[in-house]
Tab-separated table of C-alpha atoms in Angstrom:
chain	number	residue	atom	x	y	z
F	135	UNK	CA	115.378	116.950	86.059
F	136	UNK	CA	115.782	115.795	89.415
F	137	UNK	CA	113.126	115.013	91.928
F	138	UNK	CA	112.163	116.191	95.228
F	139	UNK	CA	113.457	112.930	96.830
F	140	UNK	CA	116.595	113.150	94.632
F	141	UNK	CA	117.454	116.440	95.863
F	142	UNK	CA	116.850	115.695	99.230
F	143	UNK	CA	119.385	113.134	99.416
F	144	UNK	CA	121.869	115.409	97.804
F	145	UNK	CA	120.987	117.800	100.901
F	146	UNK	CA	119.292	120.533	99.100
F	147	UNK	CA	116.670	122.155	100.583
F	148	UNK	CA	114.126	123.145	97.322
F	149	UNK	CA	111.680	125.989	97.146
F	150	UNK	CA	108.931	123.571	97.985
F	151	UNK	CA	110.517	122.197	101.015
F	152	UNK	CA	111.125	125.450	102.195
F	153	UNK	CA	107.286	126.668	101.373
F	154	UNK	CA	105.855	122.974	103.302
F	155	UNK	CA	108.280	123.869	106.465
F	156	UNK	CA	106.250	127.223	106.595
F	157	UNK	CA	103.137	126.038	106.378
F	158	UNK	CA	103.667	123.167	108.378
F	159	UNK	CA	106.089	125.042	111.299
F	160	UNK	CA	108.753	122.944	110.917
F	161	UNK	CA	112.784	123.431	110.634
F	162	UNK	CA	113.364	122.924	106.652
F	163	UNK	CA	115.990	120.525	107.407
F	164	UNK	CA	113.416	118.254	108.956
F	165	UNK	CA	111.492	118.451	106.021
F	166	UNK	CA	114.475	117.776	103.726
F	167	UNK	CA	115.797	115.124	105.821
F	168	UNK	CA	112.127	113.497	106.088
F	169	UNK	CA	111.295	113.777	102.161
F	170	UNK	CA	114.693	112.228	101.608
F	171	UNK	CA	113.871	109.334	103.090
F	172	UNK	CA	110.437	109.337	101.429
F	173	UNK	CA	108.127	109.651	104.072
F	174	UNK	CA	106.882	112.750	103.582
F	175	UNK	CA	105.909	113.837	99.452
F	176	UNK	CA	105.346	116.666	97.712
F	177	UNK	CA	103.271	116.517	95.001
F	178	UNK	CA	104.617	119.911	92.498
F	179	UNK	CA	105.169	119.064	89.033
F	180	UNK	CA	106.850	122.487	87.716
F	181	UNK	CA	104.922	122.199	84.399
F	182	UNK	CA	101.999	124.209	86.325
F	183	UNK	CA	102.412	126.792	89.111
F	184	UNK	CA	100.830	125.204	92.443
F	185	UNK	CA	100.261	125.268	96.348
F	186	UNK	CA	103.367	123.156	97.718
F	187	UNK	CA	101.636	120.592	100.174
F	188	UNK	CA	103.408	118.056	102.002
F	189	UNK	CA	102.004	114.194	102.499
F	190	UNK	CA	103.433	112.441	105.431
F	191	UNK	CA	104.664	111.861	108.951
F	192	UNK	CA	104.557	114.104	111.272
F	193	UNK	CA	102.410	116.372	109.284
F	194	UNK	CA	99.225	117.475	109.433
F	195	UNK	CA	96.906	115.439	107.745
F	196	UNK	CA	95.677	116.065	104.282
F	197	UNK	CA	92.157	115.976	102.852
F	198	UNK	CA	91.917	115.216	99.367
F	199	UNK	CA	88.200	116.534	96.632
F	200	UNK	CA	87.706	114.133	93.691
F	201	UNK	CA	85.962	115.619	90.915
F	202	UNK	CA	84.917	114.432	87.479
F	203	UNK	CA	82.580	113.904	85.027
F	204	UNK	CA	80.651	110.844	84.114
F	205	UNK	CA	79.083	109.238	80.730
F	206	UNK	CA	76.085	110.366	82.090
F	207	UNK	CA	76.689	113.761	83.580
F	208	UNK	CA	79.586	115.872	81.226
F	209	UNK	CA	79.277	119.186	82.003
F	210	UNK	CA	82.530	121.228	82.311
F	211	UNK	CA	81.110	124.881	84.107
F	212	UNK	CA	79.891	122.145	87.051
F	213	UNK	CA	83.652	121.038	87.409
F	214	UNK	CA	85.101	123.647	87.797
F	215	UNK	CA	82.154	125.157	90.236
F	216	UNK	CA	83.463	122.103	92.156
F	217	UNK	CA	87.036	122.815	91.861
F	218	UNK	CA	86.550	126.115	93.373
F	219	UNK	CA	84.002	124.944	95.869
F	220	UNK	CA	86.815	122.338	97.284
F	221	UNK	CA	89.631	124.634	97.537
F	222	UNK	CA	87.031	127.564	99.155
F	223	UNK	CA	86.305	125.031	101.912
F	224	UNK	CA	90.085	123.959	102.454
F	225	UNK	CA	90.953	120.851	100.553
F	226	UNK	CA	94.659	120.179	100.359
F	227	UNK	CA	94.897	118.517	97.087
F	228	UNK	CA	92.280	117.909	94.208
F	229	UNK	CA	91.500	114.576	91.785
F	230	UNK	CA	90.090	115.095	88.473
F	231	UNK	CA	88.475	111.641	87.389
F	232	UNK	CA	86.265	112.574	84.327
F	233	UNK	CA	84.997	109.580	82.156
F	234	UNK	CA	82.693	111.592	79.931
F	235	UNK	CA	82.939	114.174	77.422
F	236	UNK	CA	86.326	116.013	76.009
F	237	UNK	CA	88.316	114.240	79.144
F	238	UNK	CA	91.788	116.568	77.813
F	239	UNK	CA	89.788	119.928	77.502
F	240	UNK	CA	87.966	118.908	81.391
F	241	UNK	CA	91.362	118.126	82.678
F	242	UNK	CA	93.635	121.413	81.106
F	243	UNK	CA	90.134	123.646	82.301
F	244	UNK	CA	90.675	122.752	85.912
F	245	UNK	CA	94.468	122.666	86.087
F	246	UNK	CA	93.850	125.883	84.714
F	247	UNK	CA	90.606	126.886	87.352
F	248	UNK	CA	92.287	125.789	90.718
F	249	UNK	CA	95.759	126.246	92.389
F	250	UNK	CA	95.966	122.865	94.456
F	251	UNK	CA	97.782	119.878	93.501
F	252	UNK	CA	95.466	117.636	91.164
F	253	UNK	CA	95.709	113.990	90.347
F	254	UNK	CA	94.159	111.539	87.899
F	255	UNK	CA	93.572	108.035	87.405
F	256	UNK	CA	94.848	107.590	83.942
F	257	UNK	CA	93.148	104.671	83.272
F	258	UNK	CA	89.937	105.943	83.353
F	259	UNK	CA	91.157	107.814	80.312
F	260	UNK	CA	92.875	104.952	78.252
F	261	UNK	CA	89.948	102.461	78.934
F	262	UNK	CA	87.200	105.469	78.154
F	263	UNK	CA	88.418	106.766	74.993
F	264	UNK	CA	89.132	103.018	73.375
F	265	UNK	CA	85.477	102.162	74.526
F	266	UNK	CA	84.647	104.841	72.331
F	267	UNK	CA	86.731	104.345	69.552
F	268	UNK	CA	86.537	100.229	69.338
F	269	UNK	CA	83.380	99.808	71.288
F	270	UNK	CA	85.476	97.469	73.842
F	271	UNK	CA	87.946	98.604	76.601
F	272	UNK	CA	89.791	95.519	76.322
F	273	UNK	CA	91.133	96.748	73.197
F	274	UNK	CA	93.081	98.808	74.860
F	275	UNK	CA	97.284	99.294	73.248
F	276	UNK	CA	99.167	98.872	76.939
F	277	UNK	CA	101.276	101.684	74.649
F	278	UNK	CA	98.575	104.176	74.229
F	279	UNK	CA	98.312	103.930	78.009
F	280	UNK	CA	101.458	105.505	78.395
F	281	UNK	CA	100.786	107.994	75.976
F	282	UNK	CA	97.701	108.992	78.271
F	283	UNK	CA	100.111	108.670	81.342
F	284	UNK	CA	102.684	111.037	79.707
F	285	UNK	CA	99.999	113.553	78.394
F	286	UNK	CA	98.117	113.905	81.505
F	287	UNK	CA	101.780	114.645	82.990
F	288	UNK	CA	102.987	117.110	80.513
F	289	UNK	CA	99.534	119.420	81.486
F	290	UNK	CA	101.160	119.915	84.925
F	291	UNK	CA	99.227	116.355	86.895
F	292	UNK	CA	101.615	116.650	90.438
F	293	UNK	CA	100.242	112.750	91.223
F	294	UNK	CA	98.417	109.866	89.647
F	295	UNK	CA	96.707	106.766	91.380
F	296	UNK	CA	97.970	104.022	88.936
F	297	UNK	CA	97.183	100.524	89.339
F	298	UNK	CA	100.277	98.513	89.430
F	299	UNK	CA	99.685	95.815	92.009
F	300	UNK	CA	97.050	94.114	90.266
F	301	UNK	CA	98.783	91.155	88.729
F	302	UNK	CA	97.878	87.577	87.780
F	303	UNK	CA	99.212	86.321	91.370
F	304	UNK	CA	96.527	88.790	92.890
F	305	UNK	CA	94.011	88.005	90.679
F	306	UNK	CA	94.426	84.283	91.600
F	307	UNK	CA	93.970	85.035	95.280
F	308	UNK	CA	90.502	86.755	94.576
F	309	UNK	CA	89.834	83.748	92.533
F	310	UNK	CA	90.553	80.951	94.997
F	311	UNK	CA	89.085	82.359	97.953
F	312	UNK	CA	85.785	81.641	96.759
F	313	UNK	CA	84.001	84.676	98.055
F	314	UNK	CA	83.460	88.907	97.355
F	315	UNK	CA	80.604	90.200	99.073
F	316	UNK	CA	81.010	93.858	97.666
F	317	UNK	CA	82.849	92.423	94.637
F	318	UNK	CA	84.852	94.691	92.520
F	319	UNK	CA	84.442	98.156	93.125
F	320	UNK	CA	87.630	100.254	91.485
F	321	UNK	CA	86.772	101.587	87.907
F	322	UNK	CA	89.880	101.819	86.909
F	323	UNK	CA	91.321	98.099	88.796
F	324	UNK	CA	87.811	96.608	87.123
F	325	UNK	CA	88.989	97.838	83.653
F	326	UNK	CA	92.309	96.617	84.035
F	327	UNK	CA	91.184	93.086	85.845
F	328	UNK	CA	89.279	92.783	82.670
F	329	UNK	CA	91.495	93.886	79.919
F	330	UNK	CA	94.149	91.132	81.251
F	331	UNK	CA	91.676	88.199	81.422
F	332	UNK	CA	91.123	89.078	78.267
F	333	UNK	CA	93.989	89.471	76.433
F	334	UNK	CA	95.322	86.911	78.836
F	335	UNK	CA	98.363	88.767	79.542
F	336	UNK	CA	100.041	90.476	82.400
F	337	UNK	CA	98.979	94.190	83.427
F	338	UNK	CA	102.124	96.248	82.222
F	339	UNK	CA	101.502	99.238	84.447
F	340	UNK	CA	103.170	96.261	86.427
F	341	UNK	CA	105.763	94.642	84.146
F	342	UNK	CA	107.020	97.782	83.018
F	343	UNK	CA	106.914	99.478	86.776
F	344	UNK	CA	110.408	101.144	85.839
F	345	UNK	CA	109.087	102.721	83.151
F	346	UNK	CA	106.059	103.938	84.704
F	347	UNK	CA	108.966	105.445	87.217
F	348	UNK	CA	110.542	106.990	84.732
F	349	UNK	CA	107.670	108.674	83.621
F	350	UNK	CA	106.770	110.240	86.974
F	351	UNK	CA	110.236	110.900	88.104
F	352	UNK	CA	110.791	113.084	83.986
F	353	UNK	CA	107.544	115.653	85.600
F	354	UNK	CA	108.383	114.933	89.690
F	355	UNK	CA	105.125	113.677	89.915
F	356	UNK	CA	104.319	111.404	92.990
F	357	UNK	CA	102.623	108.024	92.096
F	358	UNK	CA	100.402	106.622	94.374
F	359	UNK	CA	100.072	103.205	94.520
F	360	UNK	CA	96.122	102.446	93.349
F	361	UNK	CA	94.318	99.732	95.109
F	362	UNK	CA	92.274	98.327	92.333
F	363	UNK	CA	90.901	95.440	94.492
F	364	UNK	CA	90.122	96.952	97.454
F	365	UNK	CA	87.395	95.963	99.820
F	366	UNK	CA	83.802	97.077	99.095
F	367	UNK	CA	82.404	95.589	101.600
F	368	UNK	CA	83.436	95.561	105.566
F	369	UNK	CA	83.101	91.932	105.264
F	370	UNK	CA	85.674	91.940	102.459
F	371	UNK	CA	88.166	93.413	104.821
F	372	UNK	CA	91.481	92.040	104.441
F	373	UNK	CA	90.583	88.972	102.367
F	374	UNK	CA	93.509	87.277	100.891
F	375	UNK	CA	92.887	89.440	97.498
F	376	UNK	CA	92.683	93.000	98.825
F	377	UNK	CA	96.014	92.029	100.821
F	378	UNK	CA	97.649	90.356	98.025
F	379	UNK	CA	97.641	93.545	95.859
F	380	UNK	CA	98.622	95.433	99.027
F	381	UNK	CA	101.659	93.657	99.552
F	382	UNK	CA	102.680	93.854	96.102
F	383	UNK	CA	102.044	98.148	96.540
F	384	UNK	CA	104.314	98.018	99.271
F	385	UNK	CA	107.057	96.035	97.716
F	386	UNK	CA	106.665	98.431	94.658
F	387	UNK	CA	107.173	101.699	96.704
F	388	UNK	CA	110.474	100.878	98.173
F	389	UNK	CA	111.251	99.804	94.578
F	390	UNK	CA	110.270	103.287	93.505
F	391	UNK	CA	111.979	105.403	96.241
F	392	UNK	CA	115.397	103.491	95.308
F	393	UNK	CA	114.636	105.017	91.516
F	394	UNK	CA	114.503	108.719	92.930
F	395	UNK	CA	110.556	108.211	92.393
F	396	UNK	CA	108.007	109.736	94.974
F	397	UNK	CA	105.821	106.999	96.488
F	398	UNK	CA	102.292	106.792	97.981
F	399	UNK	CA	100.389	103.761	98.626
F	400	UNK	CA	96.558	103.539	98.776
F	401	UNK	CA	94.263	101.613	100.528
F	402	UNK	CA	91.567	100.504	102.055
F	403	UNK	CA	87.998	101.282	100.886
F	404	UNK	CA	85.263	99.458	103.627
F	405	UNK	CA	87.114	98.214	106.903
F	406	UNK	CA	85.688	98.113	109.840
F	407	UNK	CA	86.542	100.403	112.846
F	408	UNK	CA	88.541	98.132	114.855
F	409	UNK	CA	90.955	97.075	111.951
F	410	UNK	CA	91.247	100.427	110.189
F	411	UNK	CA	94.734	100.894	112.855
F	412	UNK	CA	95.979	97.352	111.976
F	413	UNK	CA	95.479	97.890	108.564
F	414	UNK	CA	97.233	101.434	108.746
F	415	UNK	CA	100.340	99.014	111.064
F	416	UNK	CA	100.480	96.937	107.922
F	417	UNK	CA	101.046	99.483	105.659
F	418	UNK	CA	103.390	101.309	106.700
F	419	UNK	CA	105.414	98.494	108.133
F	420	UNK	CA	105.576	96.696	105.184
F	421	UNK	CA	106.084	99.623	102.765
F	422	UNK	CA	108.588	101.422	104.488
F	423	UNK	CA	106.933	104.019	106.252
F	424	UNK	CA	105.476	105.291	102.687
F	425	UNK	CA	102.666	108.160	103.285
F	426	UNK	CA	99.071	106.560	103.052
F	427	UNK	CA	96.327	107.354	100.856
F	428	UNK	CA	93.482	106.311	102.353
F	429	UNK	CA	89.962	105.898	100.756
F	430	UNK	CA	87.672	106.825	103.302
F	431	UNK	CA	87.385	104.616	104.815
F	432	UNK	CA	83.876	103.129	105.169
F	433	UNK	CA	83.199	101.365	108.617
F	434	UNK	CA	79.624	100.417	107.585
F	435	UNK	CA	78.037	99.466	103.905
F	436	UNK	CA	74.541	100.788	105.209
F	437	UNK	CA	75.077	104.332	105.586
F	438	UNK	CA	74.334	105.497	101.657
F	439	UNK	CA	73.135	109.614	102.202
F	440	UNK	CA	75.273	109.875	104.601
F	441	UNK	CA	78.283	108.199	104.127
F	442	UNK	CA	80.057	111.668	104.094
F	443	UNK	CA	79.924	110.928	108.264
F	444	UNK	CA	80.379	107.215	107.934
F	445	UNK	CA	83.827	107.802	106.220
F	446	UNK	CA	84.269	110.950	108.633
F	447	UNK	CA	84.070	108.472	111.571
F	448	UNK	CA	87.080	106.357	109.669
F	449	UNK	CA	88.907	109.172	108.555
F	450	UNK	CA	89.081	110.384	112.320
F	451	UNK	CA	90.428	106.862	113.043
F	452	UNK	CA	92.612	106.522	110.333
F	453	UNK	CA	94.377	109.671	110.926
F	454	UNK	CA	94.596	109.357	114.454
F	455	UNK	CA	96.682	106.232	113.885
F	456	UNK	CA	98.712	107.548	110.860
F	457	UNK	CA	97.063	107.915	107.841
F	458	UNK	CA	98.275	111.087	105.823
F	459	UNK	CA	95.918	111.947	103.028
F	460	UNK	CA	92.245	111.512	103.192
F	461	UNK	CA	89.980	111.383	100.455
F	462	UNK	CA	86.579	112.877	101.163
F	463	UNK	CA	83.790	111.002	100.450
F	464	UNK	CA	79.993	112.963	99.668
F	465	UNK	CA	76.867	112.729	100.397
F	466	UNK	CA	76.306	111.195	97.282
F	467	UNK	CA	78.589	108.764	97.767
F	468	UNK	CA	77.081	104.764	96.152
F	469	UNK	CA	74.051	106.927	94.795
F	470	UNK	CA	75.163	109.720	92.154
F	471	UNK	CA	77.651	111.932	90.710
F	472	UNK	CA	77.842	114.706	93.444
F	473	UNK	CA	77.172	118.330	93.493
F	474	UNK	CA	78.502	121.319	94.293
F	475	UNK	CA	77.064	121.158	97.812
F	476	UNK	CA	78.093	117.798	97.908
F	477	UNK	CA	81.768	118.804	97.364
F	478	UNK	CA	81.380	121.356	100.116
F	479	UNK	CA	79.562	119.048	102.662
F	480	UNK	CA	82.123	116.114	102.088
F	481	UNK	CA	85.238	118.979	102.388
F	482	UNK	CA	83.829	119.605	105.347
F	483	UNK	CA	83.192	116.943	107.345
F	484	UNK	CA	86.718	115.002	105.950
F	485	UNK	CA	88.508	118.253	107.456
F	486	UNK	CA	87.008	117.729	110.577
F	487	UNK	CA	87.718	114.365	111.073
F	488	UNK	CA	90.977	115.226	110.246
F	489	UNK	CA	91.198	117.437	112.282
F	490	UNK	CA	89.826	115.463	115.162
F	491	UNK	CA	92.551	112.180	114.163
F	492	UNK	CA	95.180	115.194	114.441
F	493	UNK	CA	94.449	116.327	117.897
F	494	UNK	CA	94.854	112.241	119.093
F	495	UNK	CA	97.721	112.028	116.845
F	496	UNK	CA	100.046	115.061	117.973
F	497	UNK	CA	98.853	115.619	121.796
F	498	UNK	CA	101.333	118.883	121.799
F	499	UNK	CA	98.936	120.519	118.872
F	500	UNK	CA	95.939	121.036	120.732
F	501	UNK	CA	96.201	124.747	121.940
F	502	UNK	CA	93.883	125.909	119.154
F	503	UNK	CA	90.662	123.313	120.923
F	504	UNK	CA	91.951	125.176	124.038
F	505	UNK	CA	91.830	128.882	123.031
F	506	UNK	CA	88.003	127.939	121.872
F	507	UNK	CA	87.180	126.722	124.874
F	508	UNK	CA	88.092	129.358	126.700
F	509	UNK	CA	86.290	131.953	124.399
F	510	UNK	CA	83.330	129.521	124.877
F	511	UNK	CA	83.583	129.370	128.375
F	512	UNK	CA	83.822	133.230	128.845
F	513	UNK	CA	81.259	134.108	126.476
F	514	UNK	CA	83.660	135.601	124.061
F	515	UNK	CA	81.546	134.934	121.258
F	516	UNK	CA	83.860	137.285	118.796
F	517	UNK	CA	86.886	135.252	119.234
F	518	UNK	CA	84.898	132.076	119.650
F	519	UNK	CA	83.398	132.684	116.133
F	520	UNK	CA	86.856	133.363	114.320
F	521	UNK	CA	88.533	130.331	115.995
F	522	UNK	CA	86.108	127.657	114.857
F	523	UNK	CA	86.282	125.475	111.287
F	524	UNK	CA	83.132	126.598	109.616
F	525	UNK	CA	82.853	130.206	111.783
F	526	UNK	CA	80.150	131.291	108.350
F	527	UNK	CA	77.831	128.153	109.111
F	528	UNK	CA	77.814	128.789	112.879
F	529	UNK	CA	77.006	132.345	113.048
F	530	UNK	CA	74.172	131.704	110.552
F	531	UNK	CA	72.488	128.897	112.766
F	532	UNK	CA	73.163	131.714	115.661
F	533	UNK	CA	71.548	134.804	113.855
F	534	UNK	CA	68.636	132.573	113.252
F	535	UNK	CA	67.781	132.665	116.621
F	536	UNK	CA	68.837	135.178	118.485
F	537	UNK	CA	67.990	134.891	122.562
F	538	UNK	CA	67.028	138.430	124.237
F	539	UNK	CA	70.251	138.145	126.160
F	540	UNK	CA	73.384	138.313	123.811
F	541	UNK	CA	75.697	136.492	126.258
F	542	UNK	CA	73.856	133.081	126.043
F	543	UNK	CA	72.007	131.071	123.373
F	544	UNK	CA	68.927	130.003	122.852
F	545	UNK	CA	69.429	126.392	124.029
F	546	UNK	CA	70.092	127.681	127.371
F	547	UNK	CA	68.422	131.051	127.543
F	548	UNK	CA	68.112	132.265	131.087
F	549	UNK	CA	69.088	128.552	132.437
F	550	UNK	CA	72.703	129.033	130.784
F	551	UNK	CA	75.531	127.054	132.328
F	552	UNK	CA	78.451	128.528	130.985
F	553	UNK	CA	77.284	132.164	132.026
F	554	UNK	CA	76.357	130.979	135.891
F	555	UNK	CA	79.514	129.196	135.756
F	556	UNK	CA	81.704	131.904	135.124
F	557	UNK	CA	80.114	134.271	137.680
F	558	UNK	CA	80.974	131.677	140.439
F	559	UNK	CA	83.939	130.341	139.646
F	560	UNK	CA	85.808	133.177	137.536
F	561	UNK	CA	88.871	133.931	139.528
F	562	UNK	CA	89.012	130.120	140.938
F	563	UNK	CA	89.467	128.733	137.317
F	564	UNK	CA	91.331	131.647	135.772
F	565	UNK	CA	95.017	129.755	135.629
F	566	UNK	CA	96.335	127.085	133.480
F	567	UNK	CA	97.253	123.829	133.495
F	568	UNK	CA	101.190	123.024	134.859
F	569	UNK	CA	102.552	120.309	131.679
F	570	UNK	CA	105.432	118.628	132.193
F	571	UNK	CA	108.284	119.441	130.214
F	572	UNK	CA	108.845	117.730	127.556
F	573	UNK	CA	111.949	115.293	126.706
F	574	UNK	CA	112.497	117.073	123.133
F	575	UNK	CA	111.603	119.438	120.703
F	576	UNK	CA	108.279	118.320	119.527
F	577	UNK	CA	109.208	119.184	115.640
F	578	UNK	CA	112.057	116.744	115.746
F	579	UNK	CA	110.264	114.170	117.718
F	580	UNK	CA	106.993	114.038	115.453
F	581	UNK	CA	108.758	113.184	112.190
F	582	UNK	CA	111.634	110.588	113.860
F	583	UNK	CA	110.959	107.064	112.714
């Protein structure tokens, strides 16, 4: 079977092409020509039927749920009540990163609960069930790992975060710096870290990268590079370790697109605000132009309750510079398995911060902010309700208190600007704004390198 990016090249246009060009309002040919040369992916192994969703430039930016059990918290119905809960409040794609219980029977129950894309981290798997079985991770056969790779593929997994950039030359770096403040905060890049000190041998999710290829290219699955060493801390930012492992991810995705793989790269966990766009430059200069997976990311450690707005805040900023999937974080985030309202609150406020990155990112998309403005400004409460993001949660706050007069709100009442406003001004501000025209078509222009 070929893959997306193998067909692209050949200058087909494939069904899921044609179904992201739709969604996204784009010629097809853009999107073909853009997948081809592999910075946009589409995550749609054809083991399971799926939404098609693009990843990449001059899209719109993605927001990514991860669900999962833990070896304290195994309960399958809560899953998938979180599976449906993320793609009711509009995630894009969905992780399943159980630890605990019957991991195959969690994972084939939510492919099966859910139509979005879902990924894994298959060494959660491999390192879980050998703990069981041997009482020791580091047990581990690097074969059986590729078992779990292939299985997880074979159920219809459209992407996997797999940790091939940790190697002995990164571990090194994190070594002779001398220095973690968050330390080592990827399960699955822990696991691994530890399995090769030791066995004292190399990771082979990295020796054998061609045959990890292989594997994702037999199911068209897109592999996303896994940052196993990532920063946990804001003052771990870009230490010699974190970038080590980075640059390796990048060297591996071109590596990957010349095999006909699709490639993602992740990154960055913590960063503070005012490197998240240098660390985004980085990226995608050094891998190509490869979509990014970002983490997040966290511009404060201090924020635990609430760190579903602290990673909101760098989600905004890291899609405004070029970021193309997000994945949410909860309120629960550093404190406990999350919830079903969890999911929803952390859905929500990534989408918005997308959302907010997208309207810096693409200047020419803003008409929808506009056409609520105006419904705002002229009362229109109707179309100002079935314009907005979360129209459910805002009529509810609304409805709970009422003001006598329906044209205004209660945090106005009688004093209400927007109603005095209009009455004065209504024929004086009735046009719009004259833009200049523009030097070419904006489709074309958003996706050119």
């Amino acid at each position: 079977m070929q893959t997306q990016i193998e067909l692209a090249r050949q200058g087909v246009v494939t069904e899921a092409m044609q179904q992201v060009a739709a969604a996204e309002n784009f010629p097809p040919e853009v999107i073909r020509q853009t997948v081809a040369d592999g910075h946009i992916v589409i995550p749609s192994n054809p083991n399971r039927r799926q939404k098609a969703v693009g990843i990449g430039r001059g899209l719109r930016t993605k927001v990514n749920a991860s669900i999962g059990t833990s070896s304290d918290i195994s309960d399958i119905g809560l899953e998938l009540a979180k599976a449906k809960a993320a793609e009711e409040e509009g995630a894009d794609t969905l992780m399943e990163l159980s630890t605990g219980g019957d991991l195959d029977r969690v994972r084939r129950e939510v492919l099966a609960g859910c139509s979005l894309p879902v990924g894994t981290v298959p060494l959660y798997q491999a390192f879980a069930e050998t703990a069981r079985r041997q009482r020791n991770p580091n047990l581990l056969d690097a074969e059986y790992l590729f078992e779990i790779i292939e299985r997880q593929l074979s159920d219809g997994i459209s992407f996997m975060a797999i940790h091939c950039g940790i190697n002995r030359f990164s571990i090194e770096r994190l070594r002779k710096q001398g220095f973690r403040y968050g330390g080592l905060v990827s399960k699955g890049g822990t696991f691994m870290v530890s399995w090769m000190e030791y066995n004292n041998r190399e990771n082979p999710l990295y020796e054998q990268f061609d045959r990890v290829c292989a594997l994702m290219k037999k199911y068209d699955a897109v592999l996303s590079l896994g940052n196993g060493i990532r920063a946990g801390a804001i003052h771990d930012s870009h230490d010699r370790a974190q970038m080590a492992e980075m640059i390796i991810n990048c060297e591996l995705a071109e590596l990957g697109r010349d095999m006909g793989c699709q490639m993602m790269v992740e990154g960055p966990g913590h960063v503070p605000l005012d490197e998240i766009e240098g660390n985004i430059m980085l990226e995608k200069r050094m891998s190509g132009g490869a979509p990014y997976y970002v983490l997040g990311p966290l511009p404060a450690d201090s924020g635990a309750g609430y760190d579903h707005i602290t990673a909101a805040i760098g989600a905004a900023n890291s899609a405004r510079h070029g970021a193309d999937l997000i994945c949410y974080i909860t309120p629960a985030e550093h404190l406990a398995l999350p919830n079903v309202d969890d999911v929803r609150e952390g859905v929500r406020a990534t989408r918005l911060a997308a959302r907010i990155g997208d309207i810096a990112k693409y200047p020419d998309r803003r008409d929808h902010e506009k056409r609520v403005a105006l419904a705002r400004r002229d009362s229109d409460w109707k179309e100002h309700f079935s314009l907005l993001m979360f129209p459910e949660k805002a009529l509810q706050i609304r409805r709970s208190r009422m003001p006598e007069n329906e044209v205004t709100c209660t945090m106005c009442g009688d004093f209400c600007a927007m109603e005095r406003g209009h009455a004065l001004f209504k024929d004086d501000i009735a046009g719009d704004k004259v833009r200049p025209k523009a030097a070419a078509c904006p489709a074309t222009a958003a996706v050119q390198p």
